């Protein structure tokens, strides 16, 4: 087995700012916004073990203050900066 390229990075955790759960019967998900502006989407298969499904990078100058699920694959976010975004996962 050959490894072409390996890159290690220094993970700096960012505090959680907002959490929103989507209790869809076939695919429950959890959206987490961080103070660095990023959004993480966590999924579960068995209802007790979660894994990160998506990571959406953000900006420090526009943190997400509120998250709303629309259906099972769309997140609407807003912040105090006056910006609102809709993200389809």
CSV table of N, CA, C and O in Angstrom, one decimal:
chain,number,residue,atom,x,y,z
A,1,UNK,N,0.8,-1.2,0.0
A,1,UNK,CA,0.0,0.0,0.0
A,1,UNK,C,0.9,1.2,0.0
A,1,UNK,O,1.8,1.3,0.8
A,2,UNK,N,0.6,2.2,-0.9
A,2,UNK,CA,1.3,3.4,-0.9
A,2,UNK,C,0.5,4.6,-0.5
A,2,UNK,O,-0.7,4.6,-0.7
A,3,UNK,N,1.1,5.5,0.2
A,3,UNK,CA,0.5,6.8,0.6
A,3,UNK,C,1.1,7.9,-0.2
A,3,UNK,O,2.3,8.1,-0.2
A,4,UNK,N,0.3,8.6,-1.0
A,4,UNK,CA,0.8,9.6,-1.8
A,4,UNK,C,1.1,10.9,-1.1
A,4,UNK,O,2.1,11.5,-1.2
A,5,UNK,N,0.1,11.3,-0.2
A,5,UNK,CA,0.3,12.6,0.5
A,5,UNK,C,-0.5,12.5,1.8
A,5,UNK,O,-1.7,12.2,1.8
A,6,UNK,N,0.1,12.9,2.9
A,6,UNK,CA,-0.6,13.0,4.1
A,6,UNK,C,-0.3,14.3,4.7
A,6,UNK,O,0.8,14.8,4.7
A,7,UNK,N,-1.4,15.0,5.2
A,7,UNK,CA,-1.3,16.3,5.7
A,7,UNK,C,-2.0,16.3,7.1
A,7,UNK,O,-3.1,16.0,7.2
A,8,UNK,N,-1.3,16.7,8.1
A,8,UNK,CA,-1.8,16.8,9.4
A,8,UNK,C,-2.1,18.3,9.7
A,8,UNK,O,-1.3,19.2,9.3
A,9,UNK,N,-3.1,18.6,10.4
A,9,UNK,CA,-3.4,20.0,10.8
A,9,UNK,C,-3.7,20.1,12.3
A,9,UNK,O,-4.1,19.1,12.9
A,10,UNK,N,-3.5,21.2,12.8
A,10,UNK,CA,-3.7,21.5,14.2
A,10,UNK,C,-5.2,21.9,14.4
A,10,UNK,O,-5.6,23.0,13.9
A,11,UNK,N,-5.9,21.1,15.0
A,11,UNK,CA,-7.4,21.4,15.2
A,11,UNK,C,-7.5,22.3,16.4
A,11,UNK,O,-7.1,21.9,17.5
A,12,UNK,N,-8.1,23.4,16.1
A,12,UNK,CA,-8.4,24.4,17.2
A,12,UNK,C,-10.0,24.4,17.4
A,12,UNK,O,-10.7,24.9,16.5
A,13,UNK,N,-10.5,23.8,18.4
A,13,UNK,CA,-12.0,23.8,18.6
A,13,UNK,C,-12.5,25.1,18.8
A,13,UNK,O,-11.9,26.0,19.5
A,14,UNK,N,-13.7,25.4,18.3
A,14,UNK,CA,-14.4,26.6,18.5
A,14,UNK,C,-15.7,26.4,19.3
A,14,UNK,O,-16.3,25.4,19.1
A,15,UNK,N,-16.0,27.3,20.3
A,15,UNK,CA,-17.2,27.0,21.1
A,15,UNK,C,-18.5,27.0,20.3
A,15,UNK,O,-18.6,27.6,19.2
A,16,UNK,N,-19.5,26.3,20.8
A,16,UNK,CA,-20.8,26.2,20.1
A,16,UNK,C,-21.6,27.4,20.4
A,16,UNK,O,-21.6,27.9,21.5
A,17,UNK,N,-22.2,27.9,19.4
A,17,UNK,CA,-23.1,29.1,19.5
A,17,UNK,C,-24.6,28.8,19.4
A,17,UNK,O,-25.4,29.3,20.2
A,18,UNK,N,-24.9,27.8,18.6
A,18,UNK,CA,-26.3,27.5,18.4
A,18,UNK,C,-26.5,26.0,17.9
A,18,UNK,O,-25.6,25.5,17.2
A,19,UNK,N,-27.5,25.4,18.4
A,19,UNK,CA,-27.8,24.0,18.0
A,19,UNK,C,-29.2,23.8,17.6
A,19,UNK,O,-30.1,24.4,18.3
A,20,UNK,N,-29.5,23.1,16.5
A,20,UNK,CA,-30.9,22.9,16.1
A,20,UNK,C,-31.0,21.4,15.6
A,20,UNK,O,-30.2,20.9,14.8
A,21,UNK,N,-32.0,20.7,16.2
A,21,UNK,CA,-32.2,19.3,15.8
A,21,UNK,C,-33.4,19.2,14.8
A,21,UNK,O,-34.4,19.9,14.9
A,22,UNK,N,-33.2,18.3,13.8
A,22,UNK,CA,-34.2,18.0,12.8
A,22,UNK,C,-34.7,16.6,13.1
A,22,UNK,O,-33.9,15.6,12.9
A,23,UNK,N,-35.9,16.4,13.6
A,23,UNK,CA,-36.4,15.1,14.0
A,23,UNK,C,-37.2,14.5,12.8
A,23,UNK,O,-38.3,14.1,13.0
A,24,UNK,N,-36.5,14.4,11.6
A,24,UNK,CA,-37.2,13.8,10.5
A,24,UNK,C,-37.2,12.3,10.7
A,24,UNK,O,-36.2,11.7,11.2
A,25,UNK,N,-38.3,11.6,10.4
A,25,UNK,CA,-38.4,10.2,10.8
A,25,UNK,C,-37.3,9.3,10.1
A,25,UNK,O,-36.9,8.3,10.7
A,26,UNK,N,-37.0,9.6,8.8
A,26,UNK,CA,-36.0,8.7,8.1
A,26,UNK,C,-34.6,9.2,8.3
A,26,UNK,O,-33.7,8.4,8.1
A,27,UNK,N,-34.3,10.5,8.6
A,27,UNK,CA,-32.9,10.9,8.7
A,27,UNK,C,-32.8,12.1,9.7
A,27,UNK,O,-32.8,13.2,9.4
A,28,UNK,N,-32.8,11.7,11.0
A,28,UNK,CA,-32.6,12.8,12.0
A,28,UNK,C,-31.2,13.4,11.9
A,28,UNK,O,-30.3,12.7,11.7
A,29,UNK,N,-31.2,14.7,12.1
A,29,UNK,CA,-29.9,15.4,11.9
A,29,UNK,C,-29.8,16.5,13.0
A,29,UNK,O,-30.8,17.0,13.5
A,30,UNK,N,-28.6,16.9,13.2
A,30,UNK,CA,-28.3,18.0,14.2
A,30,UNK,C,-27.4,19.0,13.5
A,30,UNK,O,-26.3,18.6,13.0
A,31,UNK,N,-27.8,20.2,13.5
A,31,UNK,CA,-27.0,21.3,13.0
A,31,UNK,C,-26.4,22.1,14.2
A,31,UNK,O,-27.1,22.5,15.1
A,32,UNK,N,-25.1,22.3,14.1
A,32,UNK,CA,-24.3,23.0,15.1
A,32,UNK,C,-23.6,24.2,14.5
A,32,UNK,O,-22.8,24.0,13.6
A,33,UNK,N,-23.8,25.4,15.0
A,33,UNK,CA,-23.0,26.6,14.6
A,33,UNK,C,-21.9,26.9,15.6
A,33,UNK,O,-22.2,26.7,16.8
A,34,UNK,N,-20.8,27.3,15.1
A,34,UNK,CA,-19.7,27.6,16.0
A,34,UNK,C,-19.4,29.1,16.0
A,34,UNK,O,-19.8,29.8,15.1
A,35,UNK,N,-18.6,29.6,17.0
A,35,UNK,CA,-18.3,31.0,17.0
A,35,UNK,C,-17.4,31.5,15.9
A,35,UNK,O,-17.3,32.7,15.6
A,36,UNK,N,-16.8,30.5,15.2
A,36,UNK,CA,-15.9,30.9,14.1
A,36,UNK,C,-16.8,31.1,12.8
A,36,UNK,O,-16.2,31.3,11.7
A,37,UNK,N,-18.1,30.9,12.9
A,37,UNK,CA,-19.0,31.0,11.7
A,37,UNK,C,-19.3,29.8,11.0
A,37,UNK,O,-20.1,29.7,10.1
A,38,UNK,N,-18.6,28.7,11.3
A,38,UNK,CA,-18.8,27.4,10.6
A,38,UNK,C,-20.1,26.7,11.1
A,38,UNK,O,-20.5,26.9,12.2
A,39,UNK,N,-20.6,25.8,10.3
A,39,UNK,CA,-21.8,25.0,10.6
A,39,UNK,C,-21.4,23.5,10.4
A,39,UNK,O,-20.8,23.2,9.3
A,40,UNK,N,-21.7,22.7,11.3
A,40,UNK,CA,-21.5,21.3,11.2
A,40,UNK,C,-22.9,20.6,11.2
A,40,UNK,O,-23.8,21.0,11.9
A,41,UNK,N,-23.0,19.6,10.3
A,41,UNK,CA,-24.3,18.8,10.3
A,41,UNK,C,-23.9,17.4,10.7
A,41,UNK,O,-23.1,16.7,10.1
A,42,UNK,N,-24.5,16.9,11.8
A,42,UNK,CA,-24.3,15.6,12.3
A,42,UNK,C,-25.5,14.7,12.0
A,42,UNK,O,-26.7,15.2,12.2
A,43,UNK,N,-25.3,13.5,11.6
A,43,UNK,CA,-26.4,12.5,11.3
A,43,UNK,C,-26.3,11.3,12.3
A,43,UNK,O,-25.2,11.1,12.9
A,44,UNK,N,-27.3,10.6,12.3
A,44,UNK,CA,-27.4,9.4,13.1
A,44,UNK,C,-28.0,8.3,12.4
A,44,UNK,O,-28.9,8.5,11.5
A,45,UNK,N,-27.6,7.1,12.6
A,45,UNK,CA,-28.1,5.9,12.0
A,45,UNK,C,-29.0,5.2,13.0
A,45,UNK,O,-30.2,4.8,12.6
A,46,UNK,N,-28.6,5.0,14.2
A,46,UNK,CA,-29.3,4.2,15.2
A,46,UNK,C,-30.0,5.1,16.3
A,46,UNK,O,-30.6,4.6,17.2
A,47,UNK,N,-29.9,6.4,16.2
A,47,UNK,CA,-30.5,7.3,17.2
A,47,UNK,C,-29.6,7.6,18.4
A,47,UNK,O,-30.0,8.4,19.2
A,48,UNK,N,-28.5,7.0,18.5
A,48,UNK,CA,-27.6,7.2,19.7
A,48,UNK,C,-26.2,7.6,19.3
A,48,UNK,O,-25.5,8.3,20.0
A,49,UNK,N,-25.7,7.2,18.1
A,49,UNK,CA,-24.4,7.4,17.7
A,49,UNK,C,-24.4,8.5,16.5
A,49,UNK,O,-25.0,8.2,15.5
A,50,UNK,N,-23.7,9.6,16.7
A,50,UNK,CA,-23.7,10.6,15.7
A,50,UNK,C,-22.4,10.7,15.0
A,50,UNK,O,-21.3,10.4,15.6
A,51,UNK,N,-22.4,11.1,13.7
A,51,UNK,CA,-21.2,11.3,12.9
A,51,UNK,C,-21.4,12.6,12.1
A,51,UNK,O,-22.5,12.9,11.8
A,52,UNK,N,-20.2,13.2,11.9
A,52,UNK,CA,-20.3,14.5,11.1
A,52,UNK,C,-20.5,14.2,9.7
A,52,UNK,O,-19.7,13.5,9.0
A,53,UNK,N,-21.6,14.7,9.1
A,53,UNK,CA,-21.9,14.4,7.7
A,53,UNK,C,-21.4,15.6,6.8
A,53,UNK,O,-20.9,15.3,5.7
A,54,UNK,N,-21.6,16.8,7.2
A,54,UNK,CA,-21.1,18.0,6.5
A,54,UNK,C,-20.5,19.0,7.4
A,54,UNK,O,-20.9,19.1,8.5
A,55,UNK,N,-19.6,19.8,6.8
A,55,UNK,CA,-19.0,20.9,7.4
A,55,UNK,C,-19.0,22.1,6.5
A,55,UNK,O,-18.5,22.0,5.3
A,56,UNK,N,-19.6,23.2,6.9
A,56,UNK,CA,-19.7,24.4,6.0
A,56,UNK,C,-18.9,25.4,6.7
A,56,UNK,O,-19.1,25.9,7.8
A,57,UNK,N,-17.8,25.9,6.0
A,57,UNK,CA,-16.9,26.9,6.6
A,57,UNK,C,-17.7,28.2,6.7
A,57,UNK,O,-18.6,28.5,5.9
A,58,UNK,N,-17.3,29.0,7.7
A,58,UNK,CA,-17.9,30.3,7.9
A,58,UNK,C,-16.9,31.4,8.0
A,58,UNK,O,-15.7,31.2,7.7
A,59,UNK,N,-17.3,32.6,8.4
A,59,UNK,CA,-16.5,33.8,8.6
A,59,UNK,C,-16.6,34.3,10.0
A,59,UNK,O,-17.7,34.3,10.6
A,60,UNK,N,-15.5,34.7,10.5
A,60,UNK,CA,-15.5,35.3,11.9
A,60,UNK,C,-16.4,36.5,12.0
A,60,UNK,O,-16.9,36.8,13.1
A,61,UNK,N,-16.5,37.3,10.9
A,61,UNK,CA,-17.2,38.6,11.0
A,61,UNK,C,-18.7,38.4,10.8
A,61,UNK,O,-19.5,39.4,11.0
A,62,UNK,N,-19.2,37.2,10.6
A,62,UNK,CA,-20.6,36.9,10.4
A,62,UNK,C,-21.0,35.6,11.1
A,62,UNK,O,-21.4,34.7,10.4
A,63,UNK,N,-20.9,35.5,12.4
A,63,UNK,CA,-21.3,34.2,13.1
A,63,UNK,C,-22.8,34.0,12.9
A,63,UNK,O,-23.6,34.9,12.8
A,64,UNK,N,-23.1,32.7,13.0
A,64,UNK,CA,-24.5,32.2,12.9
A,64,UNK,C,-25.1,32.3,14.3
A,64,UNK,O,-24.6,31.6,15.2
A,65,UNK,N,-26.2,33.0,14.4
A,65,UNK,CA,-26.9,33.1,15.7
A,65,UNK,C,-28.2,32.2,15.8
A,65,UNK,O,-28.6,31.9,16.9
A,66,UNK,N,-28.7,31.9,14.6
A,66,UNK,CA,-30.0,31.1,14.6
A,66,UNK,C,-30.0,30.2,13.4
A,66,UNK,O,-29.5,30.5,12.4
A,67,UNK,N,-30.5,29.0,13.7
A,67,UNK,CA,-30.6,28.0,12.6
A,67,UNK,C,-32.0,27.5,12.6
A,67,UNK,O,-32.7,27.3,13.6
A,68,UNK,N,-32.5,27.3,11.3
A,68,UNK,CA,-33.9,26.7,11.1
A,68,UNK,C,-33.8,25.6,10.1
A,68,UNK,O,-33.2,25.9,9.0
A,69,UNK,N,-34.4,24.5,10.3
A,69,UNK,CA,-34.4,23.4,9.3
A,69,UNK,C,-35.7,23.6,8.5
A,69,UNK,O,-36.8,23.8,9.0
A,70,UNK,N,-35.5,23.5,7.2
A,70,UNK,CA,-36.7,23.5,6.3
A,70,UNK,C,-36.7,22.1,5.6
A,70,UNK,O,-35.8,21.9,4.7
A,71,UNK,N,-37.6,21.2,5.9
A,71,UNK,CA,-37.5,19.9,5.4
A,71,UNK,C,-36.4,19.1,6.1
A,71,UNK,O,-36.0,19.4,7.2
A,72,UNK,N,-35.8,18.2,5.3
A,72,UNK,CA,-34.7,17.4,5.9
A,72,UNK,C,-33.4,17.7,5.3
A,72,UNK,O,-32.3,17.3,5.8
A,73,UNK,N,-33.3,18.6,4.3
A,73,UNK,CA,-32.0,18.9,3.7
A,73,UNK,C,-31.7,20.4,3.5
A,73,UNK,O,-30.7,20.7,2.8
A,74,UNK,N,-32.5,21.2,4.1
A,74,UNK,CA,-32.2,22.7,3.9
A,74,UNK,C,-32.1,23.3,5.3
A,74,UNK,O,-32.9,23.1,6.1
A,75,UNK,N,-31.0,24.1,5.4
A,75,UNK,CA,-30.8,24.9,6.6
A,75,UNK,C,-30.9,26.4,6.3
A,75,UNK,O,-30.3,26.8,5.3
A,76,UNK,N,-31.7,27.2,7.1
A,76,UNK,CA,-31.7,28.6,6.9
A,76,UNK,C,-31.0,29.2,8.2
A,76,UNK,O,-31.3,28.8,9.3
A,77,UNK,N,-30.0,30.0,8.0
A,77,UNK,CA,-29.2,30.6,9.1
A,77,UNK,C,-29.3,32.1,9.1
A,77,UNK,O,-29.5,32.7,8.0
A,78,UNK,N,-29.2,32.7,10.2
A,78,UNK,CA,-29.2,34.2,10.3
A,78,UNK,C,-28.3,34.6,11.5
A,78,UNK,O,-28.0,33.8,12.4
A,79,UNK,N,-27.8,35.8,11.4
A,79,UNK,CA,-27.0,36.4,12.4
A,79,UNK,C,-27.3,37.8,12.7
A,79,UNK,O,-28.1,38.4,12.1
A,80,UNK,N,-26.6,38.3,13.8
A,80,UNK,CA,-26.8,39.7,14.1
A,80,UNK,C,-26.3,40.7,13.1
A,80,UNK,O,-26.5,41.9,13.1
A,81,UNK,N,-25.5,40.2,12.2
A,81,UNK,CA,-24.9,41.1,11.1
A,81,UNK,C,-26.0,41.4,10.1
A,81,UNK,O,-25.7,42.3,9.2
A,82,UNK,N,-27.1,40.8,10.1
A,82,UNK,CA,-28.2,41.1,9.2
A,82,UNK,C,-28.2,40.2,8.0
A,82,UNK,O,-29.0,40.3,7.1
A,83,UNK,N,-27.3,39.2,8.0
A,83,UNK,CA,-27.2,38.3,6.8
A,83,UNK,C,-27.9,37.0,7.1
A,83,UNK,O,-27.9,36.5,8.2
A,84,UNK,N,-28.7,36.5,6.1
A,84,UNK,CA,-29.4,35.3,6.2
A,84,UNK,C,-29.0,34.4,5.0
A,84,UNK,O,-28.9,34.9,3.9
A,85,UNK,N,-28.8,33.1,5.2
A,85,UNK,CA,-28.4,32.2,4.2
A,85,UNK,C,-29.3,31.0,4.2
A,85,UNK,O,-29.7,30.5,5.3
A,86,UNK,N,-29.5,30.4,3.0
A,86,UNK,CA,-30.2,29.1,2.9
A,86,UNK,C,-29.2,28.2,2.3
A,86,UNK,O,-28.6,28.4,1.2
A,87,UNK,N,-29.0,27.0,3.0
A,87,UNK,CA,-28.0,26.0,2.5
A,87,UNK,C,-28.7,24.7,2.3
A,87,UNK,O,-29.4,24.2,3.2
A,88,UNK,N,-28.5,24.2,1.1
A,88,UNK,CA,-29.1,22.8,0.8
A,88,UNK,C,-28.0,21.8,1.0
A,88,UNK,O,-26.9,22.0,0.4
A,89,UNK,N,-28.2,20.8,1.8
A,89,UNK,CA,-27.2,19.8,2.1
A,89,UNK,C,-27.3,18.6,1.2
A,89,UNK,O,-28.3,18.1,1.1
